[in-house]
């Protein structure tokens, strides 16, 4: 089973990459072939709205998205991760979503593949859930099967969201930490990686 991770952060290797990496490590430990793609290292132009993809399963632009289209076709599961920017995905992540339009206007190229979303945010309760909701909507638009990891017992969080918020100081100002300090977010990310492979195995992927 191939699990492709796509990081829509502008900062390769930082918080969002770490959270996605944790999910992919768990998927690899469960037996998957994994790859993490940093969108910020690729040359991917803005969708120009030409609507060519309404008539054919291809994009008018020629750039690094071509190779990524191939990786998405080959993947059994796609994990999409984004930082929370004003309550939704980063512009880089959104443009990636836009550039996948050729995969669902004529035929549903990604239909039946598994998917999952991950988000990082500065603060708790400040947009992380909206970020995940948009990723879920993207998965649904492609007719992908979204996996929502849930721990056994009390649900710890609504999804794989890791934040940099470590409380308020005595003056009421936020104390920041690396998102890697968010034990719950990383636990759910690891569970997402494991669960997606477990579901893939049940489906014979
Ligand atoms: C332009 C901008 C907007 C942001 N908006 C929010 C926000 O609405 N809510 C929030 O909790 N954090 C917000 N953040 C913080 C990022 O989500 C957070 O720093 C994230 O972990 C960065 O991921 P990275 O380490 O991969 O860059 C924002 C950051 C930037 C730069």
Tab-separated table of C-alpha atoms and ligand atoms in Angstrom:
chain	number	residue	atom	x	y	z
A	1	UNK	CA	0.000	0.000	0.000
A	2	UNK	CA	1.337	3.416	-0.982
A	3	UNK	CA	0.640	6.392	1.273
A	4	UNK	CA	1.509	9.806	-0.136
A	5	UNK	CA	1.838	12.732	2.243
A	6	UNK	CA	1.486	16.252	0.839
A	7	UNK	CA	2.626	19.166	2.985
A	8	UNK	CA	1.072	22.508	2.118
A	9	UNK	CA	3.153	24.533	4.564
A	10	UNK	CA	5.360	27.290	3.193
A	11	UNK	CA	8.059	26.038	5.581
A	12	UNK	CA	9.495	22.679	4.591
A	13	UNK	CA	10.542	20.514	7.497
A	14	UNK	CA	8.840	22.618	10.185
A	15	UNK	CA	5.752	21.988	12.325
A	16	UNK	CA	3.312	20.771	9.680
A	17	UNK	CA	5.974	18.545	8.134
A	18	UNK	CA	6.676	17.039	11.562
A	19	UNK	CA	3.000	16.251	12.148
A	20	UNK	CA	2.625	14.716	8.685
A	21	UNK	CA	5.896	12.857	9.191
A	22	UNK	CA	4.542	11.299	12.386
A	23	UNK	CA	1.504	9.988	10.501
A	24	UNK	CA	3.693	8.622	7.707
A	25	UNK	CA	6.073	6.976	10.196
A	26	UNK	CA	3.121	5.156	11.750
A	27	UNK	CA	1.894	4.136	8.305
A	28	UNK	CA	5.353	2.833	7.432
A	29	UNK	CA	5.520	0.923	10.719
A	30	UNK	CA	2.218	-0.699	9.723
A	31	UNK	CA	3.761	-1.824	6.437
A	32	UNK	CA	3.059	0.982	3.953
A	33	UNK	CA	5.411	2.528	1.419
A	34	UNK	CA	5.392	6.220	2.256
A	35	UNK	CA	6.573	9.467	0.721
A	36	UNK	CA	6.355	13.046	1.980
A	37	UNK	CA	6.135	15.743	-0.693
A	38	UNK	CA	6.909	19.325	0.323
A	39	UNK	CA	4.879	21.600	-1.951
A	40	UNK	CA	7.142	24.516	-1.014
A	41	UNK	CA	10.050	22.790	-2.759
A	42	UNK	CA	8.115	22.410	-6.001
A	43	UNK	CA	7.395	24.814	-8.812
A	44	UNK	CA	3.588	24.747	-8.917
A	45	UNK	CA	1.886	27.685	-10.584
A	46	UNK	CA	-1.503	29.108	-9.757
A	47	UNK	CA	-4.507	27.602	-11.483
A	48	UNK	CA	-5.281	30.110	-14.252
A	49	UNK	CA	-8.961	29.222	-14.519
A	50	UNK	CA	-8.750	28.301	-18.195
A	51	UNK	CA	-11.257	25.449	-17.728
A	52	UNK	CA	-9.376	23.070	-20.004
A	53	UNK	CA	-9.893	20.435	-17.297
A	54	UNK	CA	-13.671	20.623	-17.897
A	55	UNK	CA	-13.054	18.803	-21.179
A	56	UNK	CA	-10.024	16.629	-20.504
A	57	UNK	CA	-8.196	15.019	-17.603
A	58	UNK	CA	-5.156	17.221	-17.879
A	59	UNK	CA	-3.962	20.687	-16.947
A	60	UNK	CA	-2.912	23.381	-19.407
A	61	UNK	CA	0.061	24.285	-17.216
A	62	UNK	CA	3.371	22.450	-17.351
A	63	UNK	CA	5.269	22.424	-14.063
A	64	UNK	CA	6.101	20.178	-11.105
A	65	UNK	CA	2.428	19.313	-10.689
A	66	UNK	CA	2.888	16.879	-13.584
A	67	UNK	CA	5.071	14.594	-11.476
A	68	UNK	CA	2.769	15.018	-8.493
A	69	UNK	CA	-0.246	13.983	-10.595
A	70	UNK	CA	1.611	10.744	-11.267
A	71	UNK	CA	2.345	10.206	-7.591
A	72	UNK	CA	-1.294	10.813	-6.714
A	73	UNK	CA	-2.445	8.329	-9.336
A	74	UNK	CA	-0.049	5.723	-7.938
A	75	UNK	CA	-1.013	6.283	-4.291
A	76	UNK	CA	-3.592	4.195	-2.452
A	77	UNK	CA	-3.951	6.889	0.191
A	78	UNK	CA	-3.220	10.604	0.326
A	79	UNK	CA	-2.638	12.558	3.525
A	80	UNK	CA	-2.904	16.308	3.082
A	81	UNK	CA	-1.469	18.574	5.769
A	82	UNK	CA	-1.712	22.332	6.109
A	83	UNK	CA	-1.070	25.027	8.657
A	84	UNK	CA	-4.158	26.906	9.776
A	85	UNK	CA	-4.073	30.336	8.122
A	86	UNK	CA	-7.009	32.488	9.198
A	87	UNK	CA	-9.118	29.438	9.944
A	88	UNK	CA	-8.481	27.558	6.734
A	89	UNK	CA	-5.680	26.029	4.679
A	90	UNK	CA	-2.617	27.975	3.531
A	91	UNK	CA	-2.748	29.562	0.091
A	92	UNK	CA	-0.161	27.015	-1.061
A	93	UNK	CA	-2.411	24.147	0.023
A	94	UNK	CA	-5.440	25.775	-1.585
A	95	UNK	CA	-3.645	26.201	-4.888
A	96	UNK	CA	-2.647	22.531	-4.753
A	97	UNK	CA	-6.332	21.700	-4.266
A	98	UNK	CA	-7.246	23.908	-7.211
A	99	UNK	CA	-4.645	22.256	-9.402
A	100	UNK	CA	-6.239	18.825	-8.709
A	101	UNK	CA	-9.382	19.912	-10.578
A	102	UNK	CA	-8.343	17.909	-13.684
A	103	UNK	CA	-8.802	14.807	-11.506
A	104	UNK	CA	-12.529	15.195	-11.019
A	105	UNK	CA	-14.172	17.182	-13.802
A	106	UNK	CA	-14.228	14.493	-16.518
A	107	UNK	CA	-13.549	11.376	-14.456
A	108	UNK	CA	-13.030	10.829	-10.741
A	109	UNK	CA	-9.394	9.789	-10.925
A	110	UNK	CA	-8.967	9.652	-7.148
A	111	UNK	CA	-12.289	7.939	-6.373
A	112	UNK	CA	-11.996	5.148	-3.842
A	113	UNK	CA	-8.561	6.127	-2.622
A	114	UNK	CA	-8.216	6.673	1.115
A	115	UNK	CA	-7.452	10.098	2.521
A	116	UNK	CA	-6.898	12.053	5.671
A	117	UNK	CA	-6.200	15.588	6.803
A	118	UNK	CA	-3.810	17.080	9.316
A	119	UNK	CA	-3.423	20.641	10.526
A	120	UNK	CA	-1.135	22.718	12.664
A	121	UNK	CA	-2.144	25.976	14.295
A	122	UNK	CA	-0.728	28.576	16.611
A	123	UNK	CA	-3.609	28.554	19.054
A	124	UNK	CA	-6.185	26.072	20.272
A	125	UNK	CA	-9.738	26.698	19.056
A	126	UNK	CA	-8.613	29.262	16.508
A	127	UNK	CA	-9.275	27.667	13.142
A	128	UNK	CA	-7.685	24.226	13.167
A	129	UNK	CA	-11.052	22.511	12.796
A	130	UNK	CA	-11.955	24.751	9.848
A	131	UNK	CA	-8.662	23.799	8.217
A	132	UNK	CA	-9.455	20.099	8.599
A	133	UNK	CA	-13.011	20.690	7.362
A	134	UNK	CA	-11.762	22.144	4.088
A	135	UNK	CA	-9.393	19.212	3.589
A	136	UNK	CA	-12.330	16.857	4.256
A	137	UNK	CA	-14.361	18.740	1.639
A	138	UNK	CA	-11.524	18.359	-0.854
A	139	UNK	CA	-11.387	14.617	-0.182
A	140	UNK	CA	-15.161	14.356	-0.614
A	141	UNK	CA	-15.096	16.315	-3.858
A	142	UNK	CA	-12.684	13.729	-5.231
A	143	UNK	CA	-14.860	10.886	-3.906
A	144	UNK	CA	-12.026	9.763	-1.671
A	145	UNK	CA	-12.754	7.939	1.574
A	146	UNK	CA	-11.789	10.142	4.500
A	147	UNK	CA	-10.335	8.400	7.530
A	148	UNK	CA	-10.951	10.165	10.837
A	149	UNK	CA	-8.676	8.728	13.495
A	150	UNK	CA	-10.232	8.415	16.919
A	151	UNK	CA	-8.568	7.021	20.006
A	152	UNK	CA	-10.392	4.343	21.955
A	153	UNK	CA	-12.141	5.863	24.953
A	154	UNK	CA	-12.670	9.572	25.326
A	155	UNK	CA	-12.158	11.483	22.076
A	156	UNK	CA	-9.088	13.597	22.738
A	157	UNK	CA	-9.523	16.041	19.878
A	158	UNK	CA	-11.600	16.488	16.722
A	159	UNK	CA	-8.731	15.389	14.509
A	160	UNK	CA	-5.004	15.503	13.874
A	161	UNK	CA	-4.427	19.109	14.911
A	162	UNK	CA	-1.234	20.146	16.675
A	163	UNK	CA	-0.854	23.626	18.105
A	164	UNK	CA	1.978	25.752	19.410
A	165	UNK	CA	-0.036	27.030	22.366
A	166	UNK	CA	1.388	26.213	25.795
A	167	UNK	CA	-0.912	28.304	27.972
A	168	UNK	CA	-0.963	31.896	29.161
A	169	UNK	CA	1.692	33.565	31.267
A	170	UNK	CA	0.874	35.590	34.350
A	171	UNK	CA	0.276	38.631	32.167
A	172	UNK	CA	-2.255	36.769	30.054
A	173	UNK	CA	0.070	36.498	27.062
A	174	UNK	CA	0.369	33.202	25.173
A	175	UNK	CA	3.372	31.003	25.827
A	176	UNK	CA	4.554	29.363	22.599
A	177	UNK	CA	6.140	25.990	22.091
A	178	UNK	CA	6.950	23.840	19.090
A	179	UNK	CA	3.864	22.074	17.781
A	180	UNK	CA	5.866	18.915	18.467
A	181	UNK	CA	4.959	19.504	22.118
A	182	UNK	CA	1.294	18.793	21.355
A	183	UNK	CA	1.083	15.182	22.548
A	184	UNK	CA	-2.584	14.785	21.594
A	185	UNK	CA	-2.171	16.124	18.062
A	186	UNK	CA	0.790	13.870	17.402
A	187	UNK	CA	-0.940	10.829	18.962
A	188	UNK	CA	-3.895	11.298	16.633
A	189	UNK	CA	-1.582	11.843	13.641
A	190	UNK	CA	0.162	8.546	14.390
A	191	UNK	CA	-3.201	6.854	14.789
A	192	UNK	CA	-4.327	8.302	11.449
A	193	UNK	CA	-1.283	6.754	9.766
A	194	UNK	CA	-1.912	3.370	11.362
A	195	UNK	CA	-5.684	3.446	10.806
A	196	UNK	CA	-5.375	4.292	7.124
A	197	UNK	CA	-3.122	1.274	6.575
A	198	UNK	CA	-5.457	-0.950	8.615
A	199	UNK	CA	-8.438	0.148	6.512
A	200	UNK	CA	-6.398	-0.320	3.354
A	201	UNK	CA	-5.634	-3.890	4.420
A	202	UNK	CA	-9.348	-4.597	5.022
A	203	UNK	CA	-10.073	-3.254	1.541
A	204	UNK	CA	-7.318	-5.366	0.029
A	205	UNK	CA	-5.145	-2.433	-1.040
B	1	LIG	C1	-0.592	34.276	7.802
B	1	LIG	C2	-0.775	33.378	8.984
B	1	LIG	C3	-2.040	33.147	9.462
B	1	LIG	C4	-2.238	32.326	10.557
B	1	LIG	N1	-3.513	32.139	11.031
B	1	LIG	C5	-3.696	31.383	12.143
B	1	LIG	C6	-5.015	31.224	12.674
B	1	LIG	O1	-6.005	31.723	12.151
B	1	LIG	N2	-5.155	30.469	13.804
B	1	LIG	C7	-4.080	29.878	14.420
B	1	LIG	O2	-4.274	29.203	15.430
B	1	LIG	N3	-2.818	29.994	13.915
B	1	LIG	C8	-2.609	30.725	12.795
B	1	LIG	N4	-1.343	30.859	12.267
B	1	LIG	C9	-0.230	30.101	12.877
B	1	LIG	C10	0.146	28.841	12.057
B	1	LIG	O3	-1.002	28.033	11.810
B	1	LIG	C11	1.153	27.985	12.826
B	1	LIG	O4	2.289	28.759	13.133
B	1	LIG	C12	1.552	26.736	12.061
B	1	LIG	O5	1.941	25.743	12.980
B	1	LIG	C13	2.711	26.942	11.093
B	1	LIG	O6	3.065	25.712	10.473
B	1	LIG	P1	4.560	25.492	9.897
B	1	LIG	O7	5.473	25.255	11.086
B	1	LIG	O8	4.473	24.289	9.021
B	1	LIG	O9	4.919	26.735	9.155
B	1	LIG	C14	-1.126	31.684	11.183
B	1	LIG	C15	0.172	31.904	10.665
B	1	LIG	C16	0.352	32.747	9.597
B	1	LIG	C17	1.752	32.977	9.077
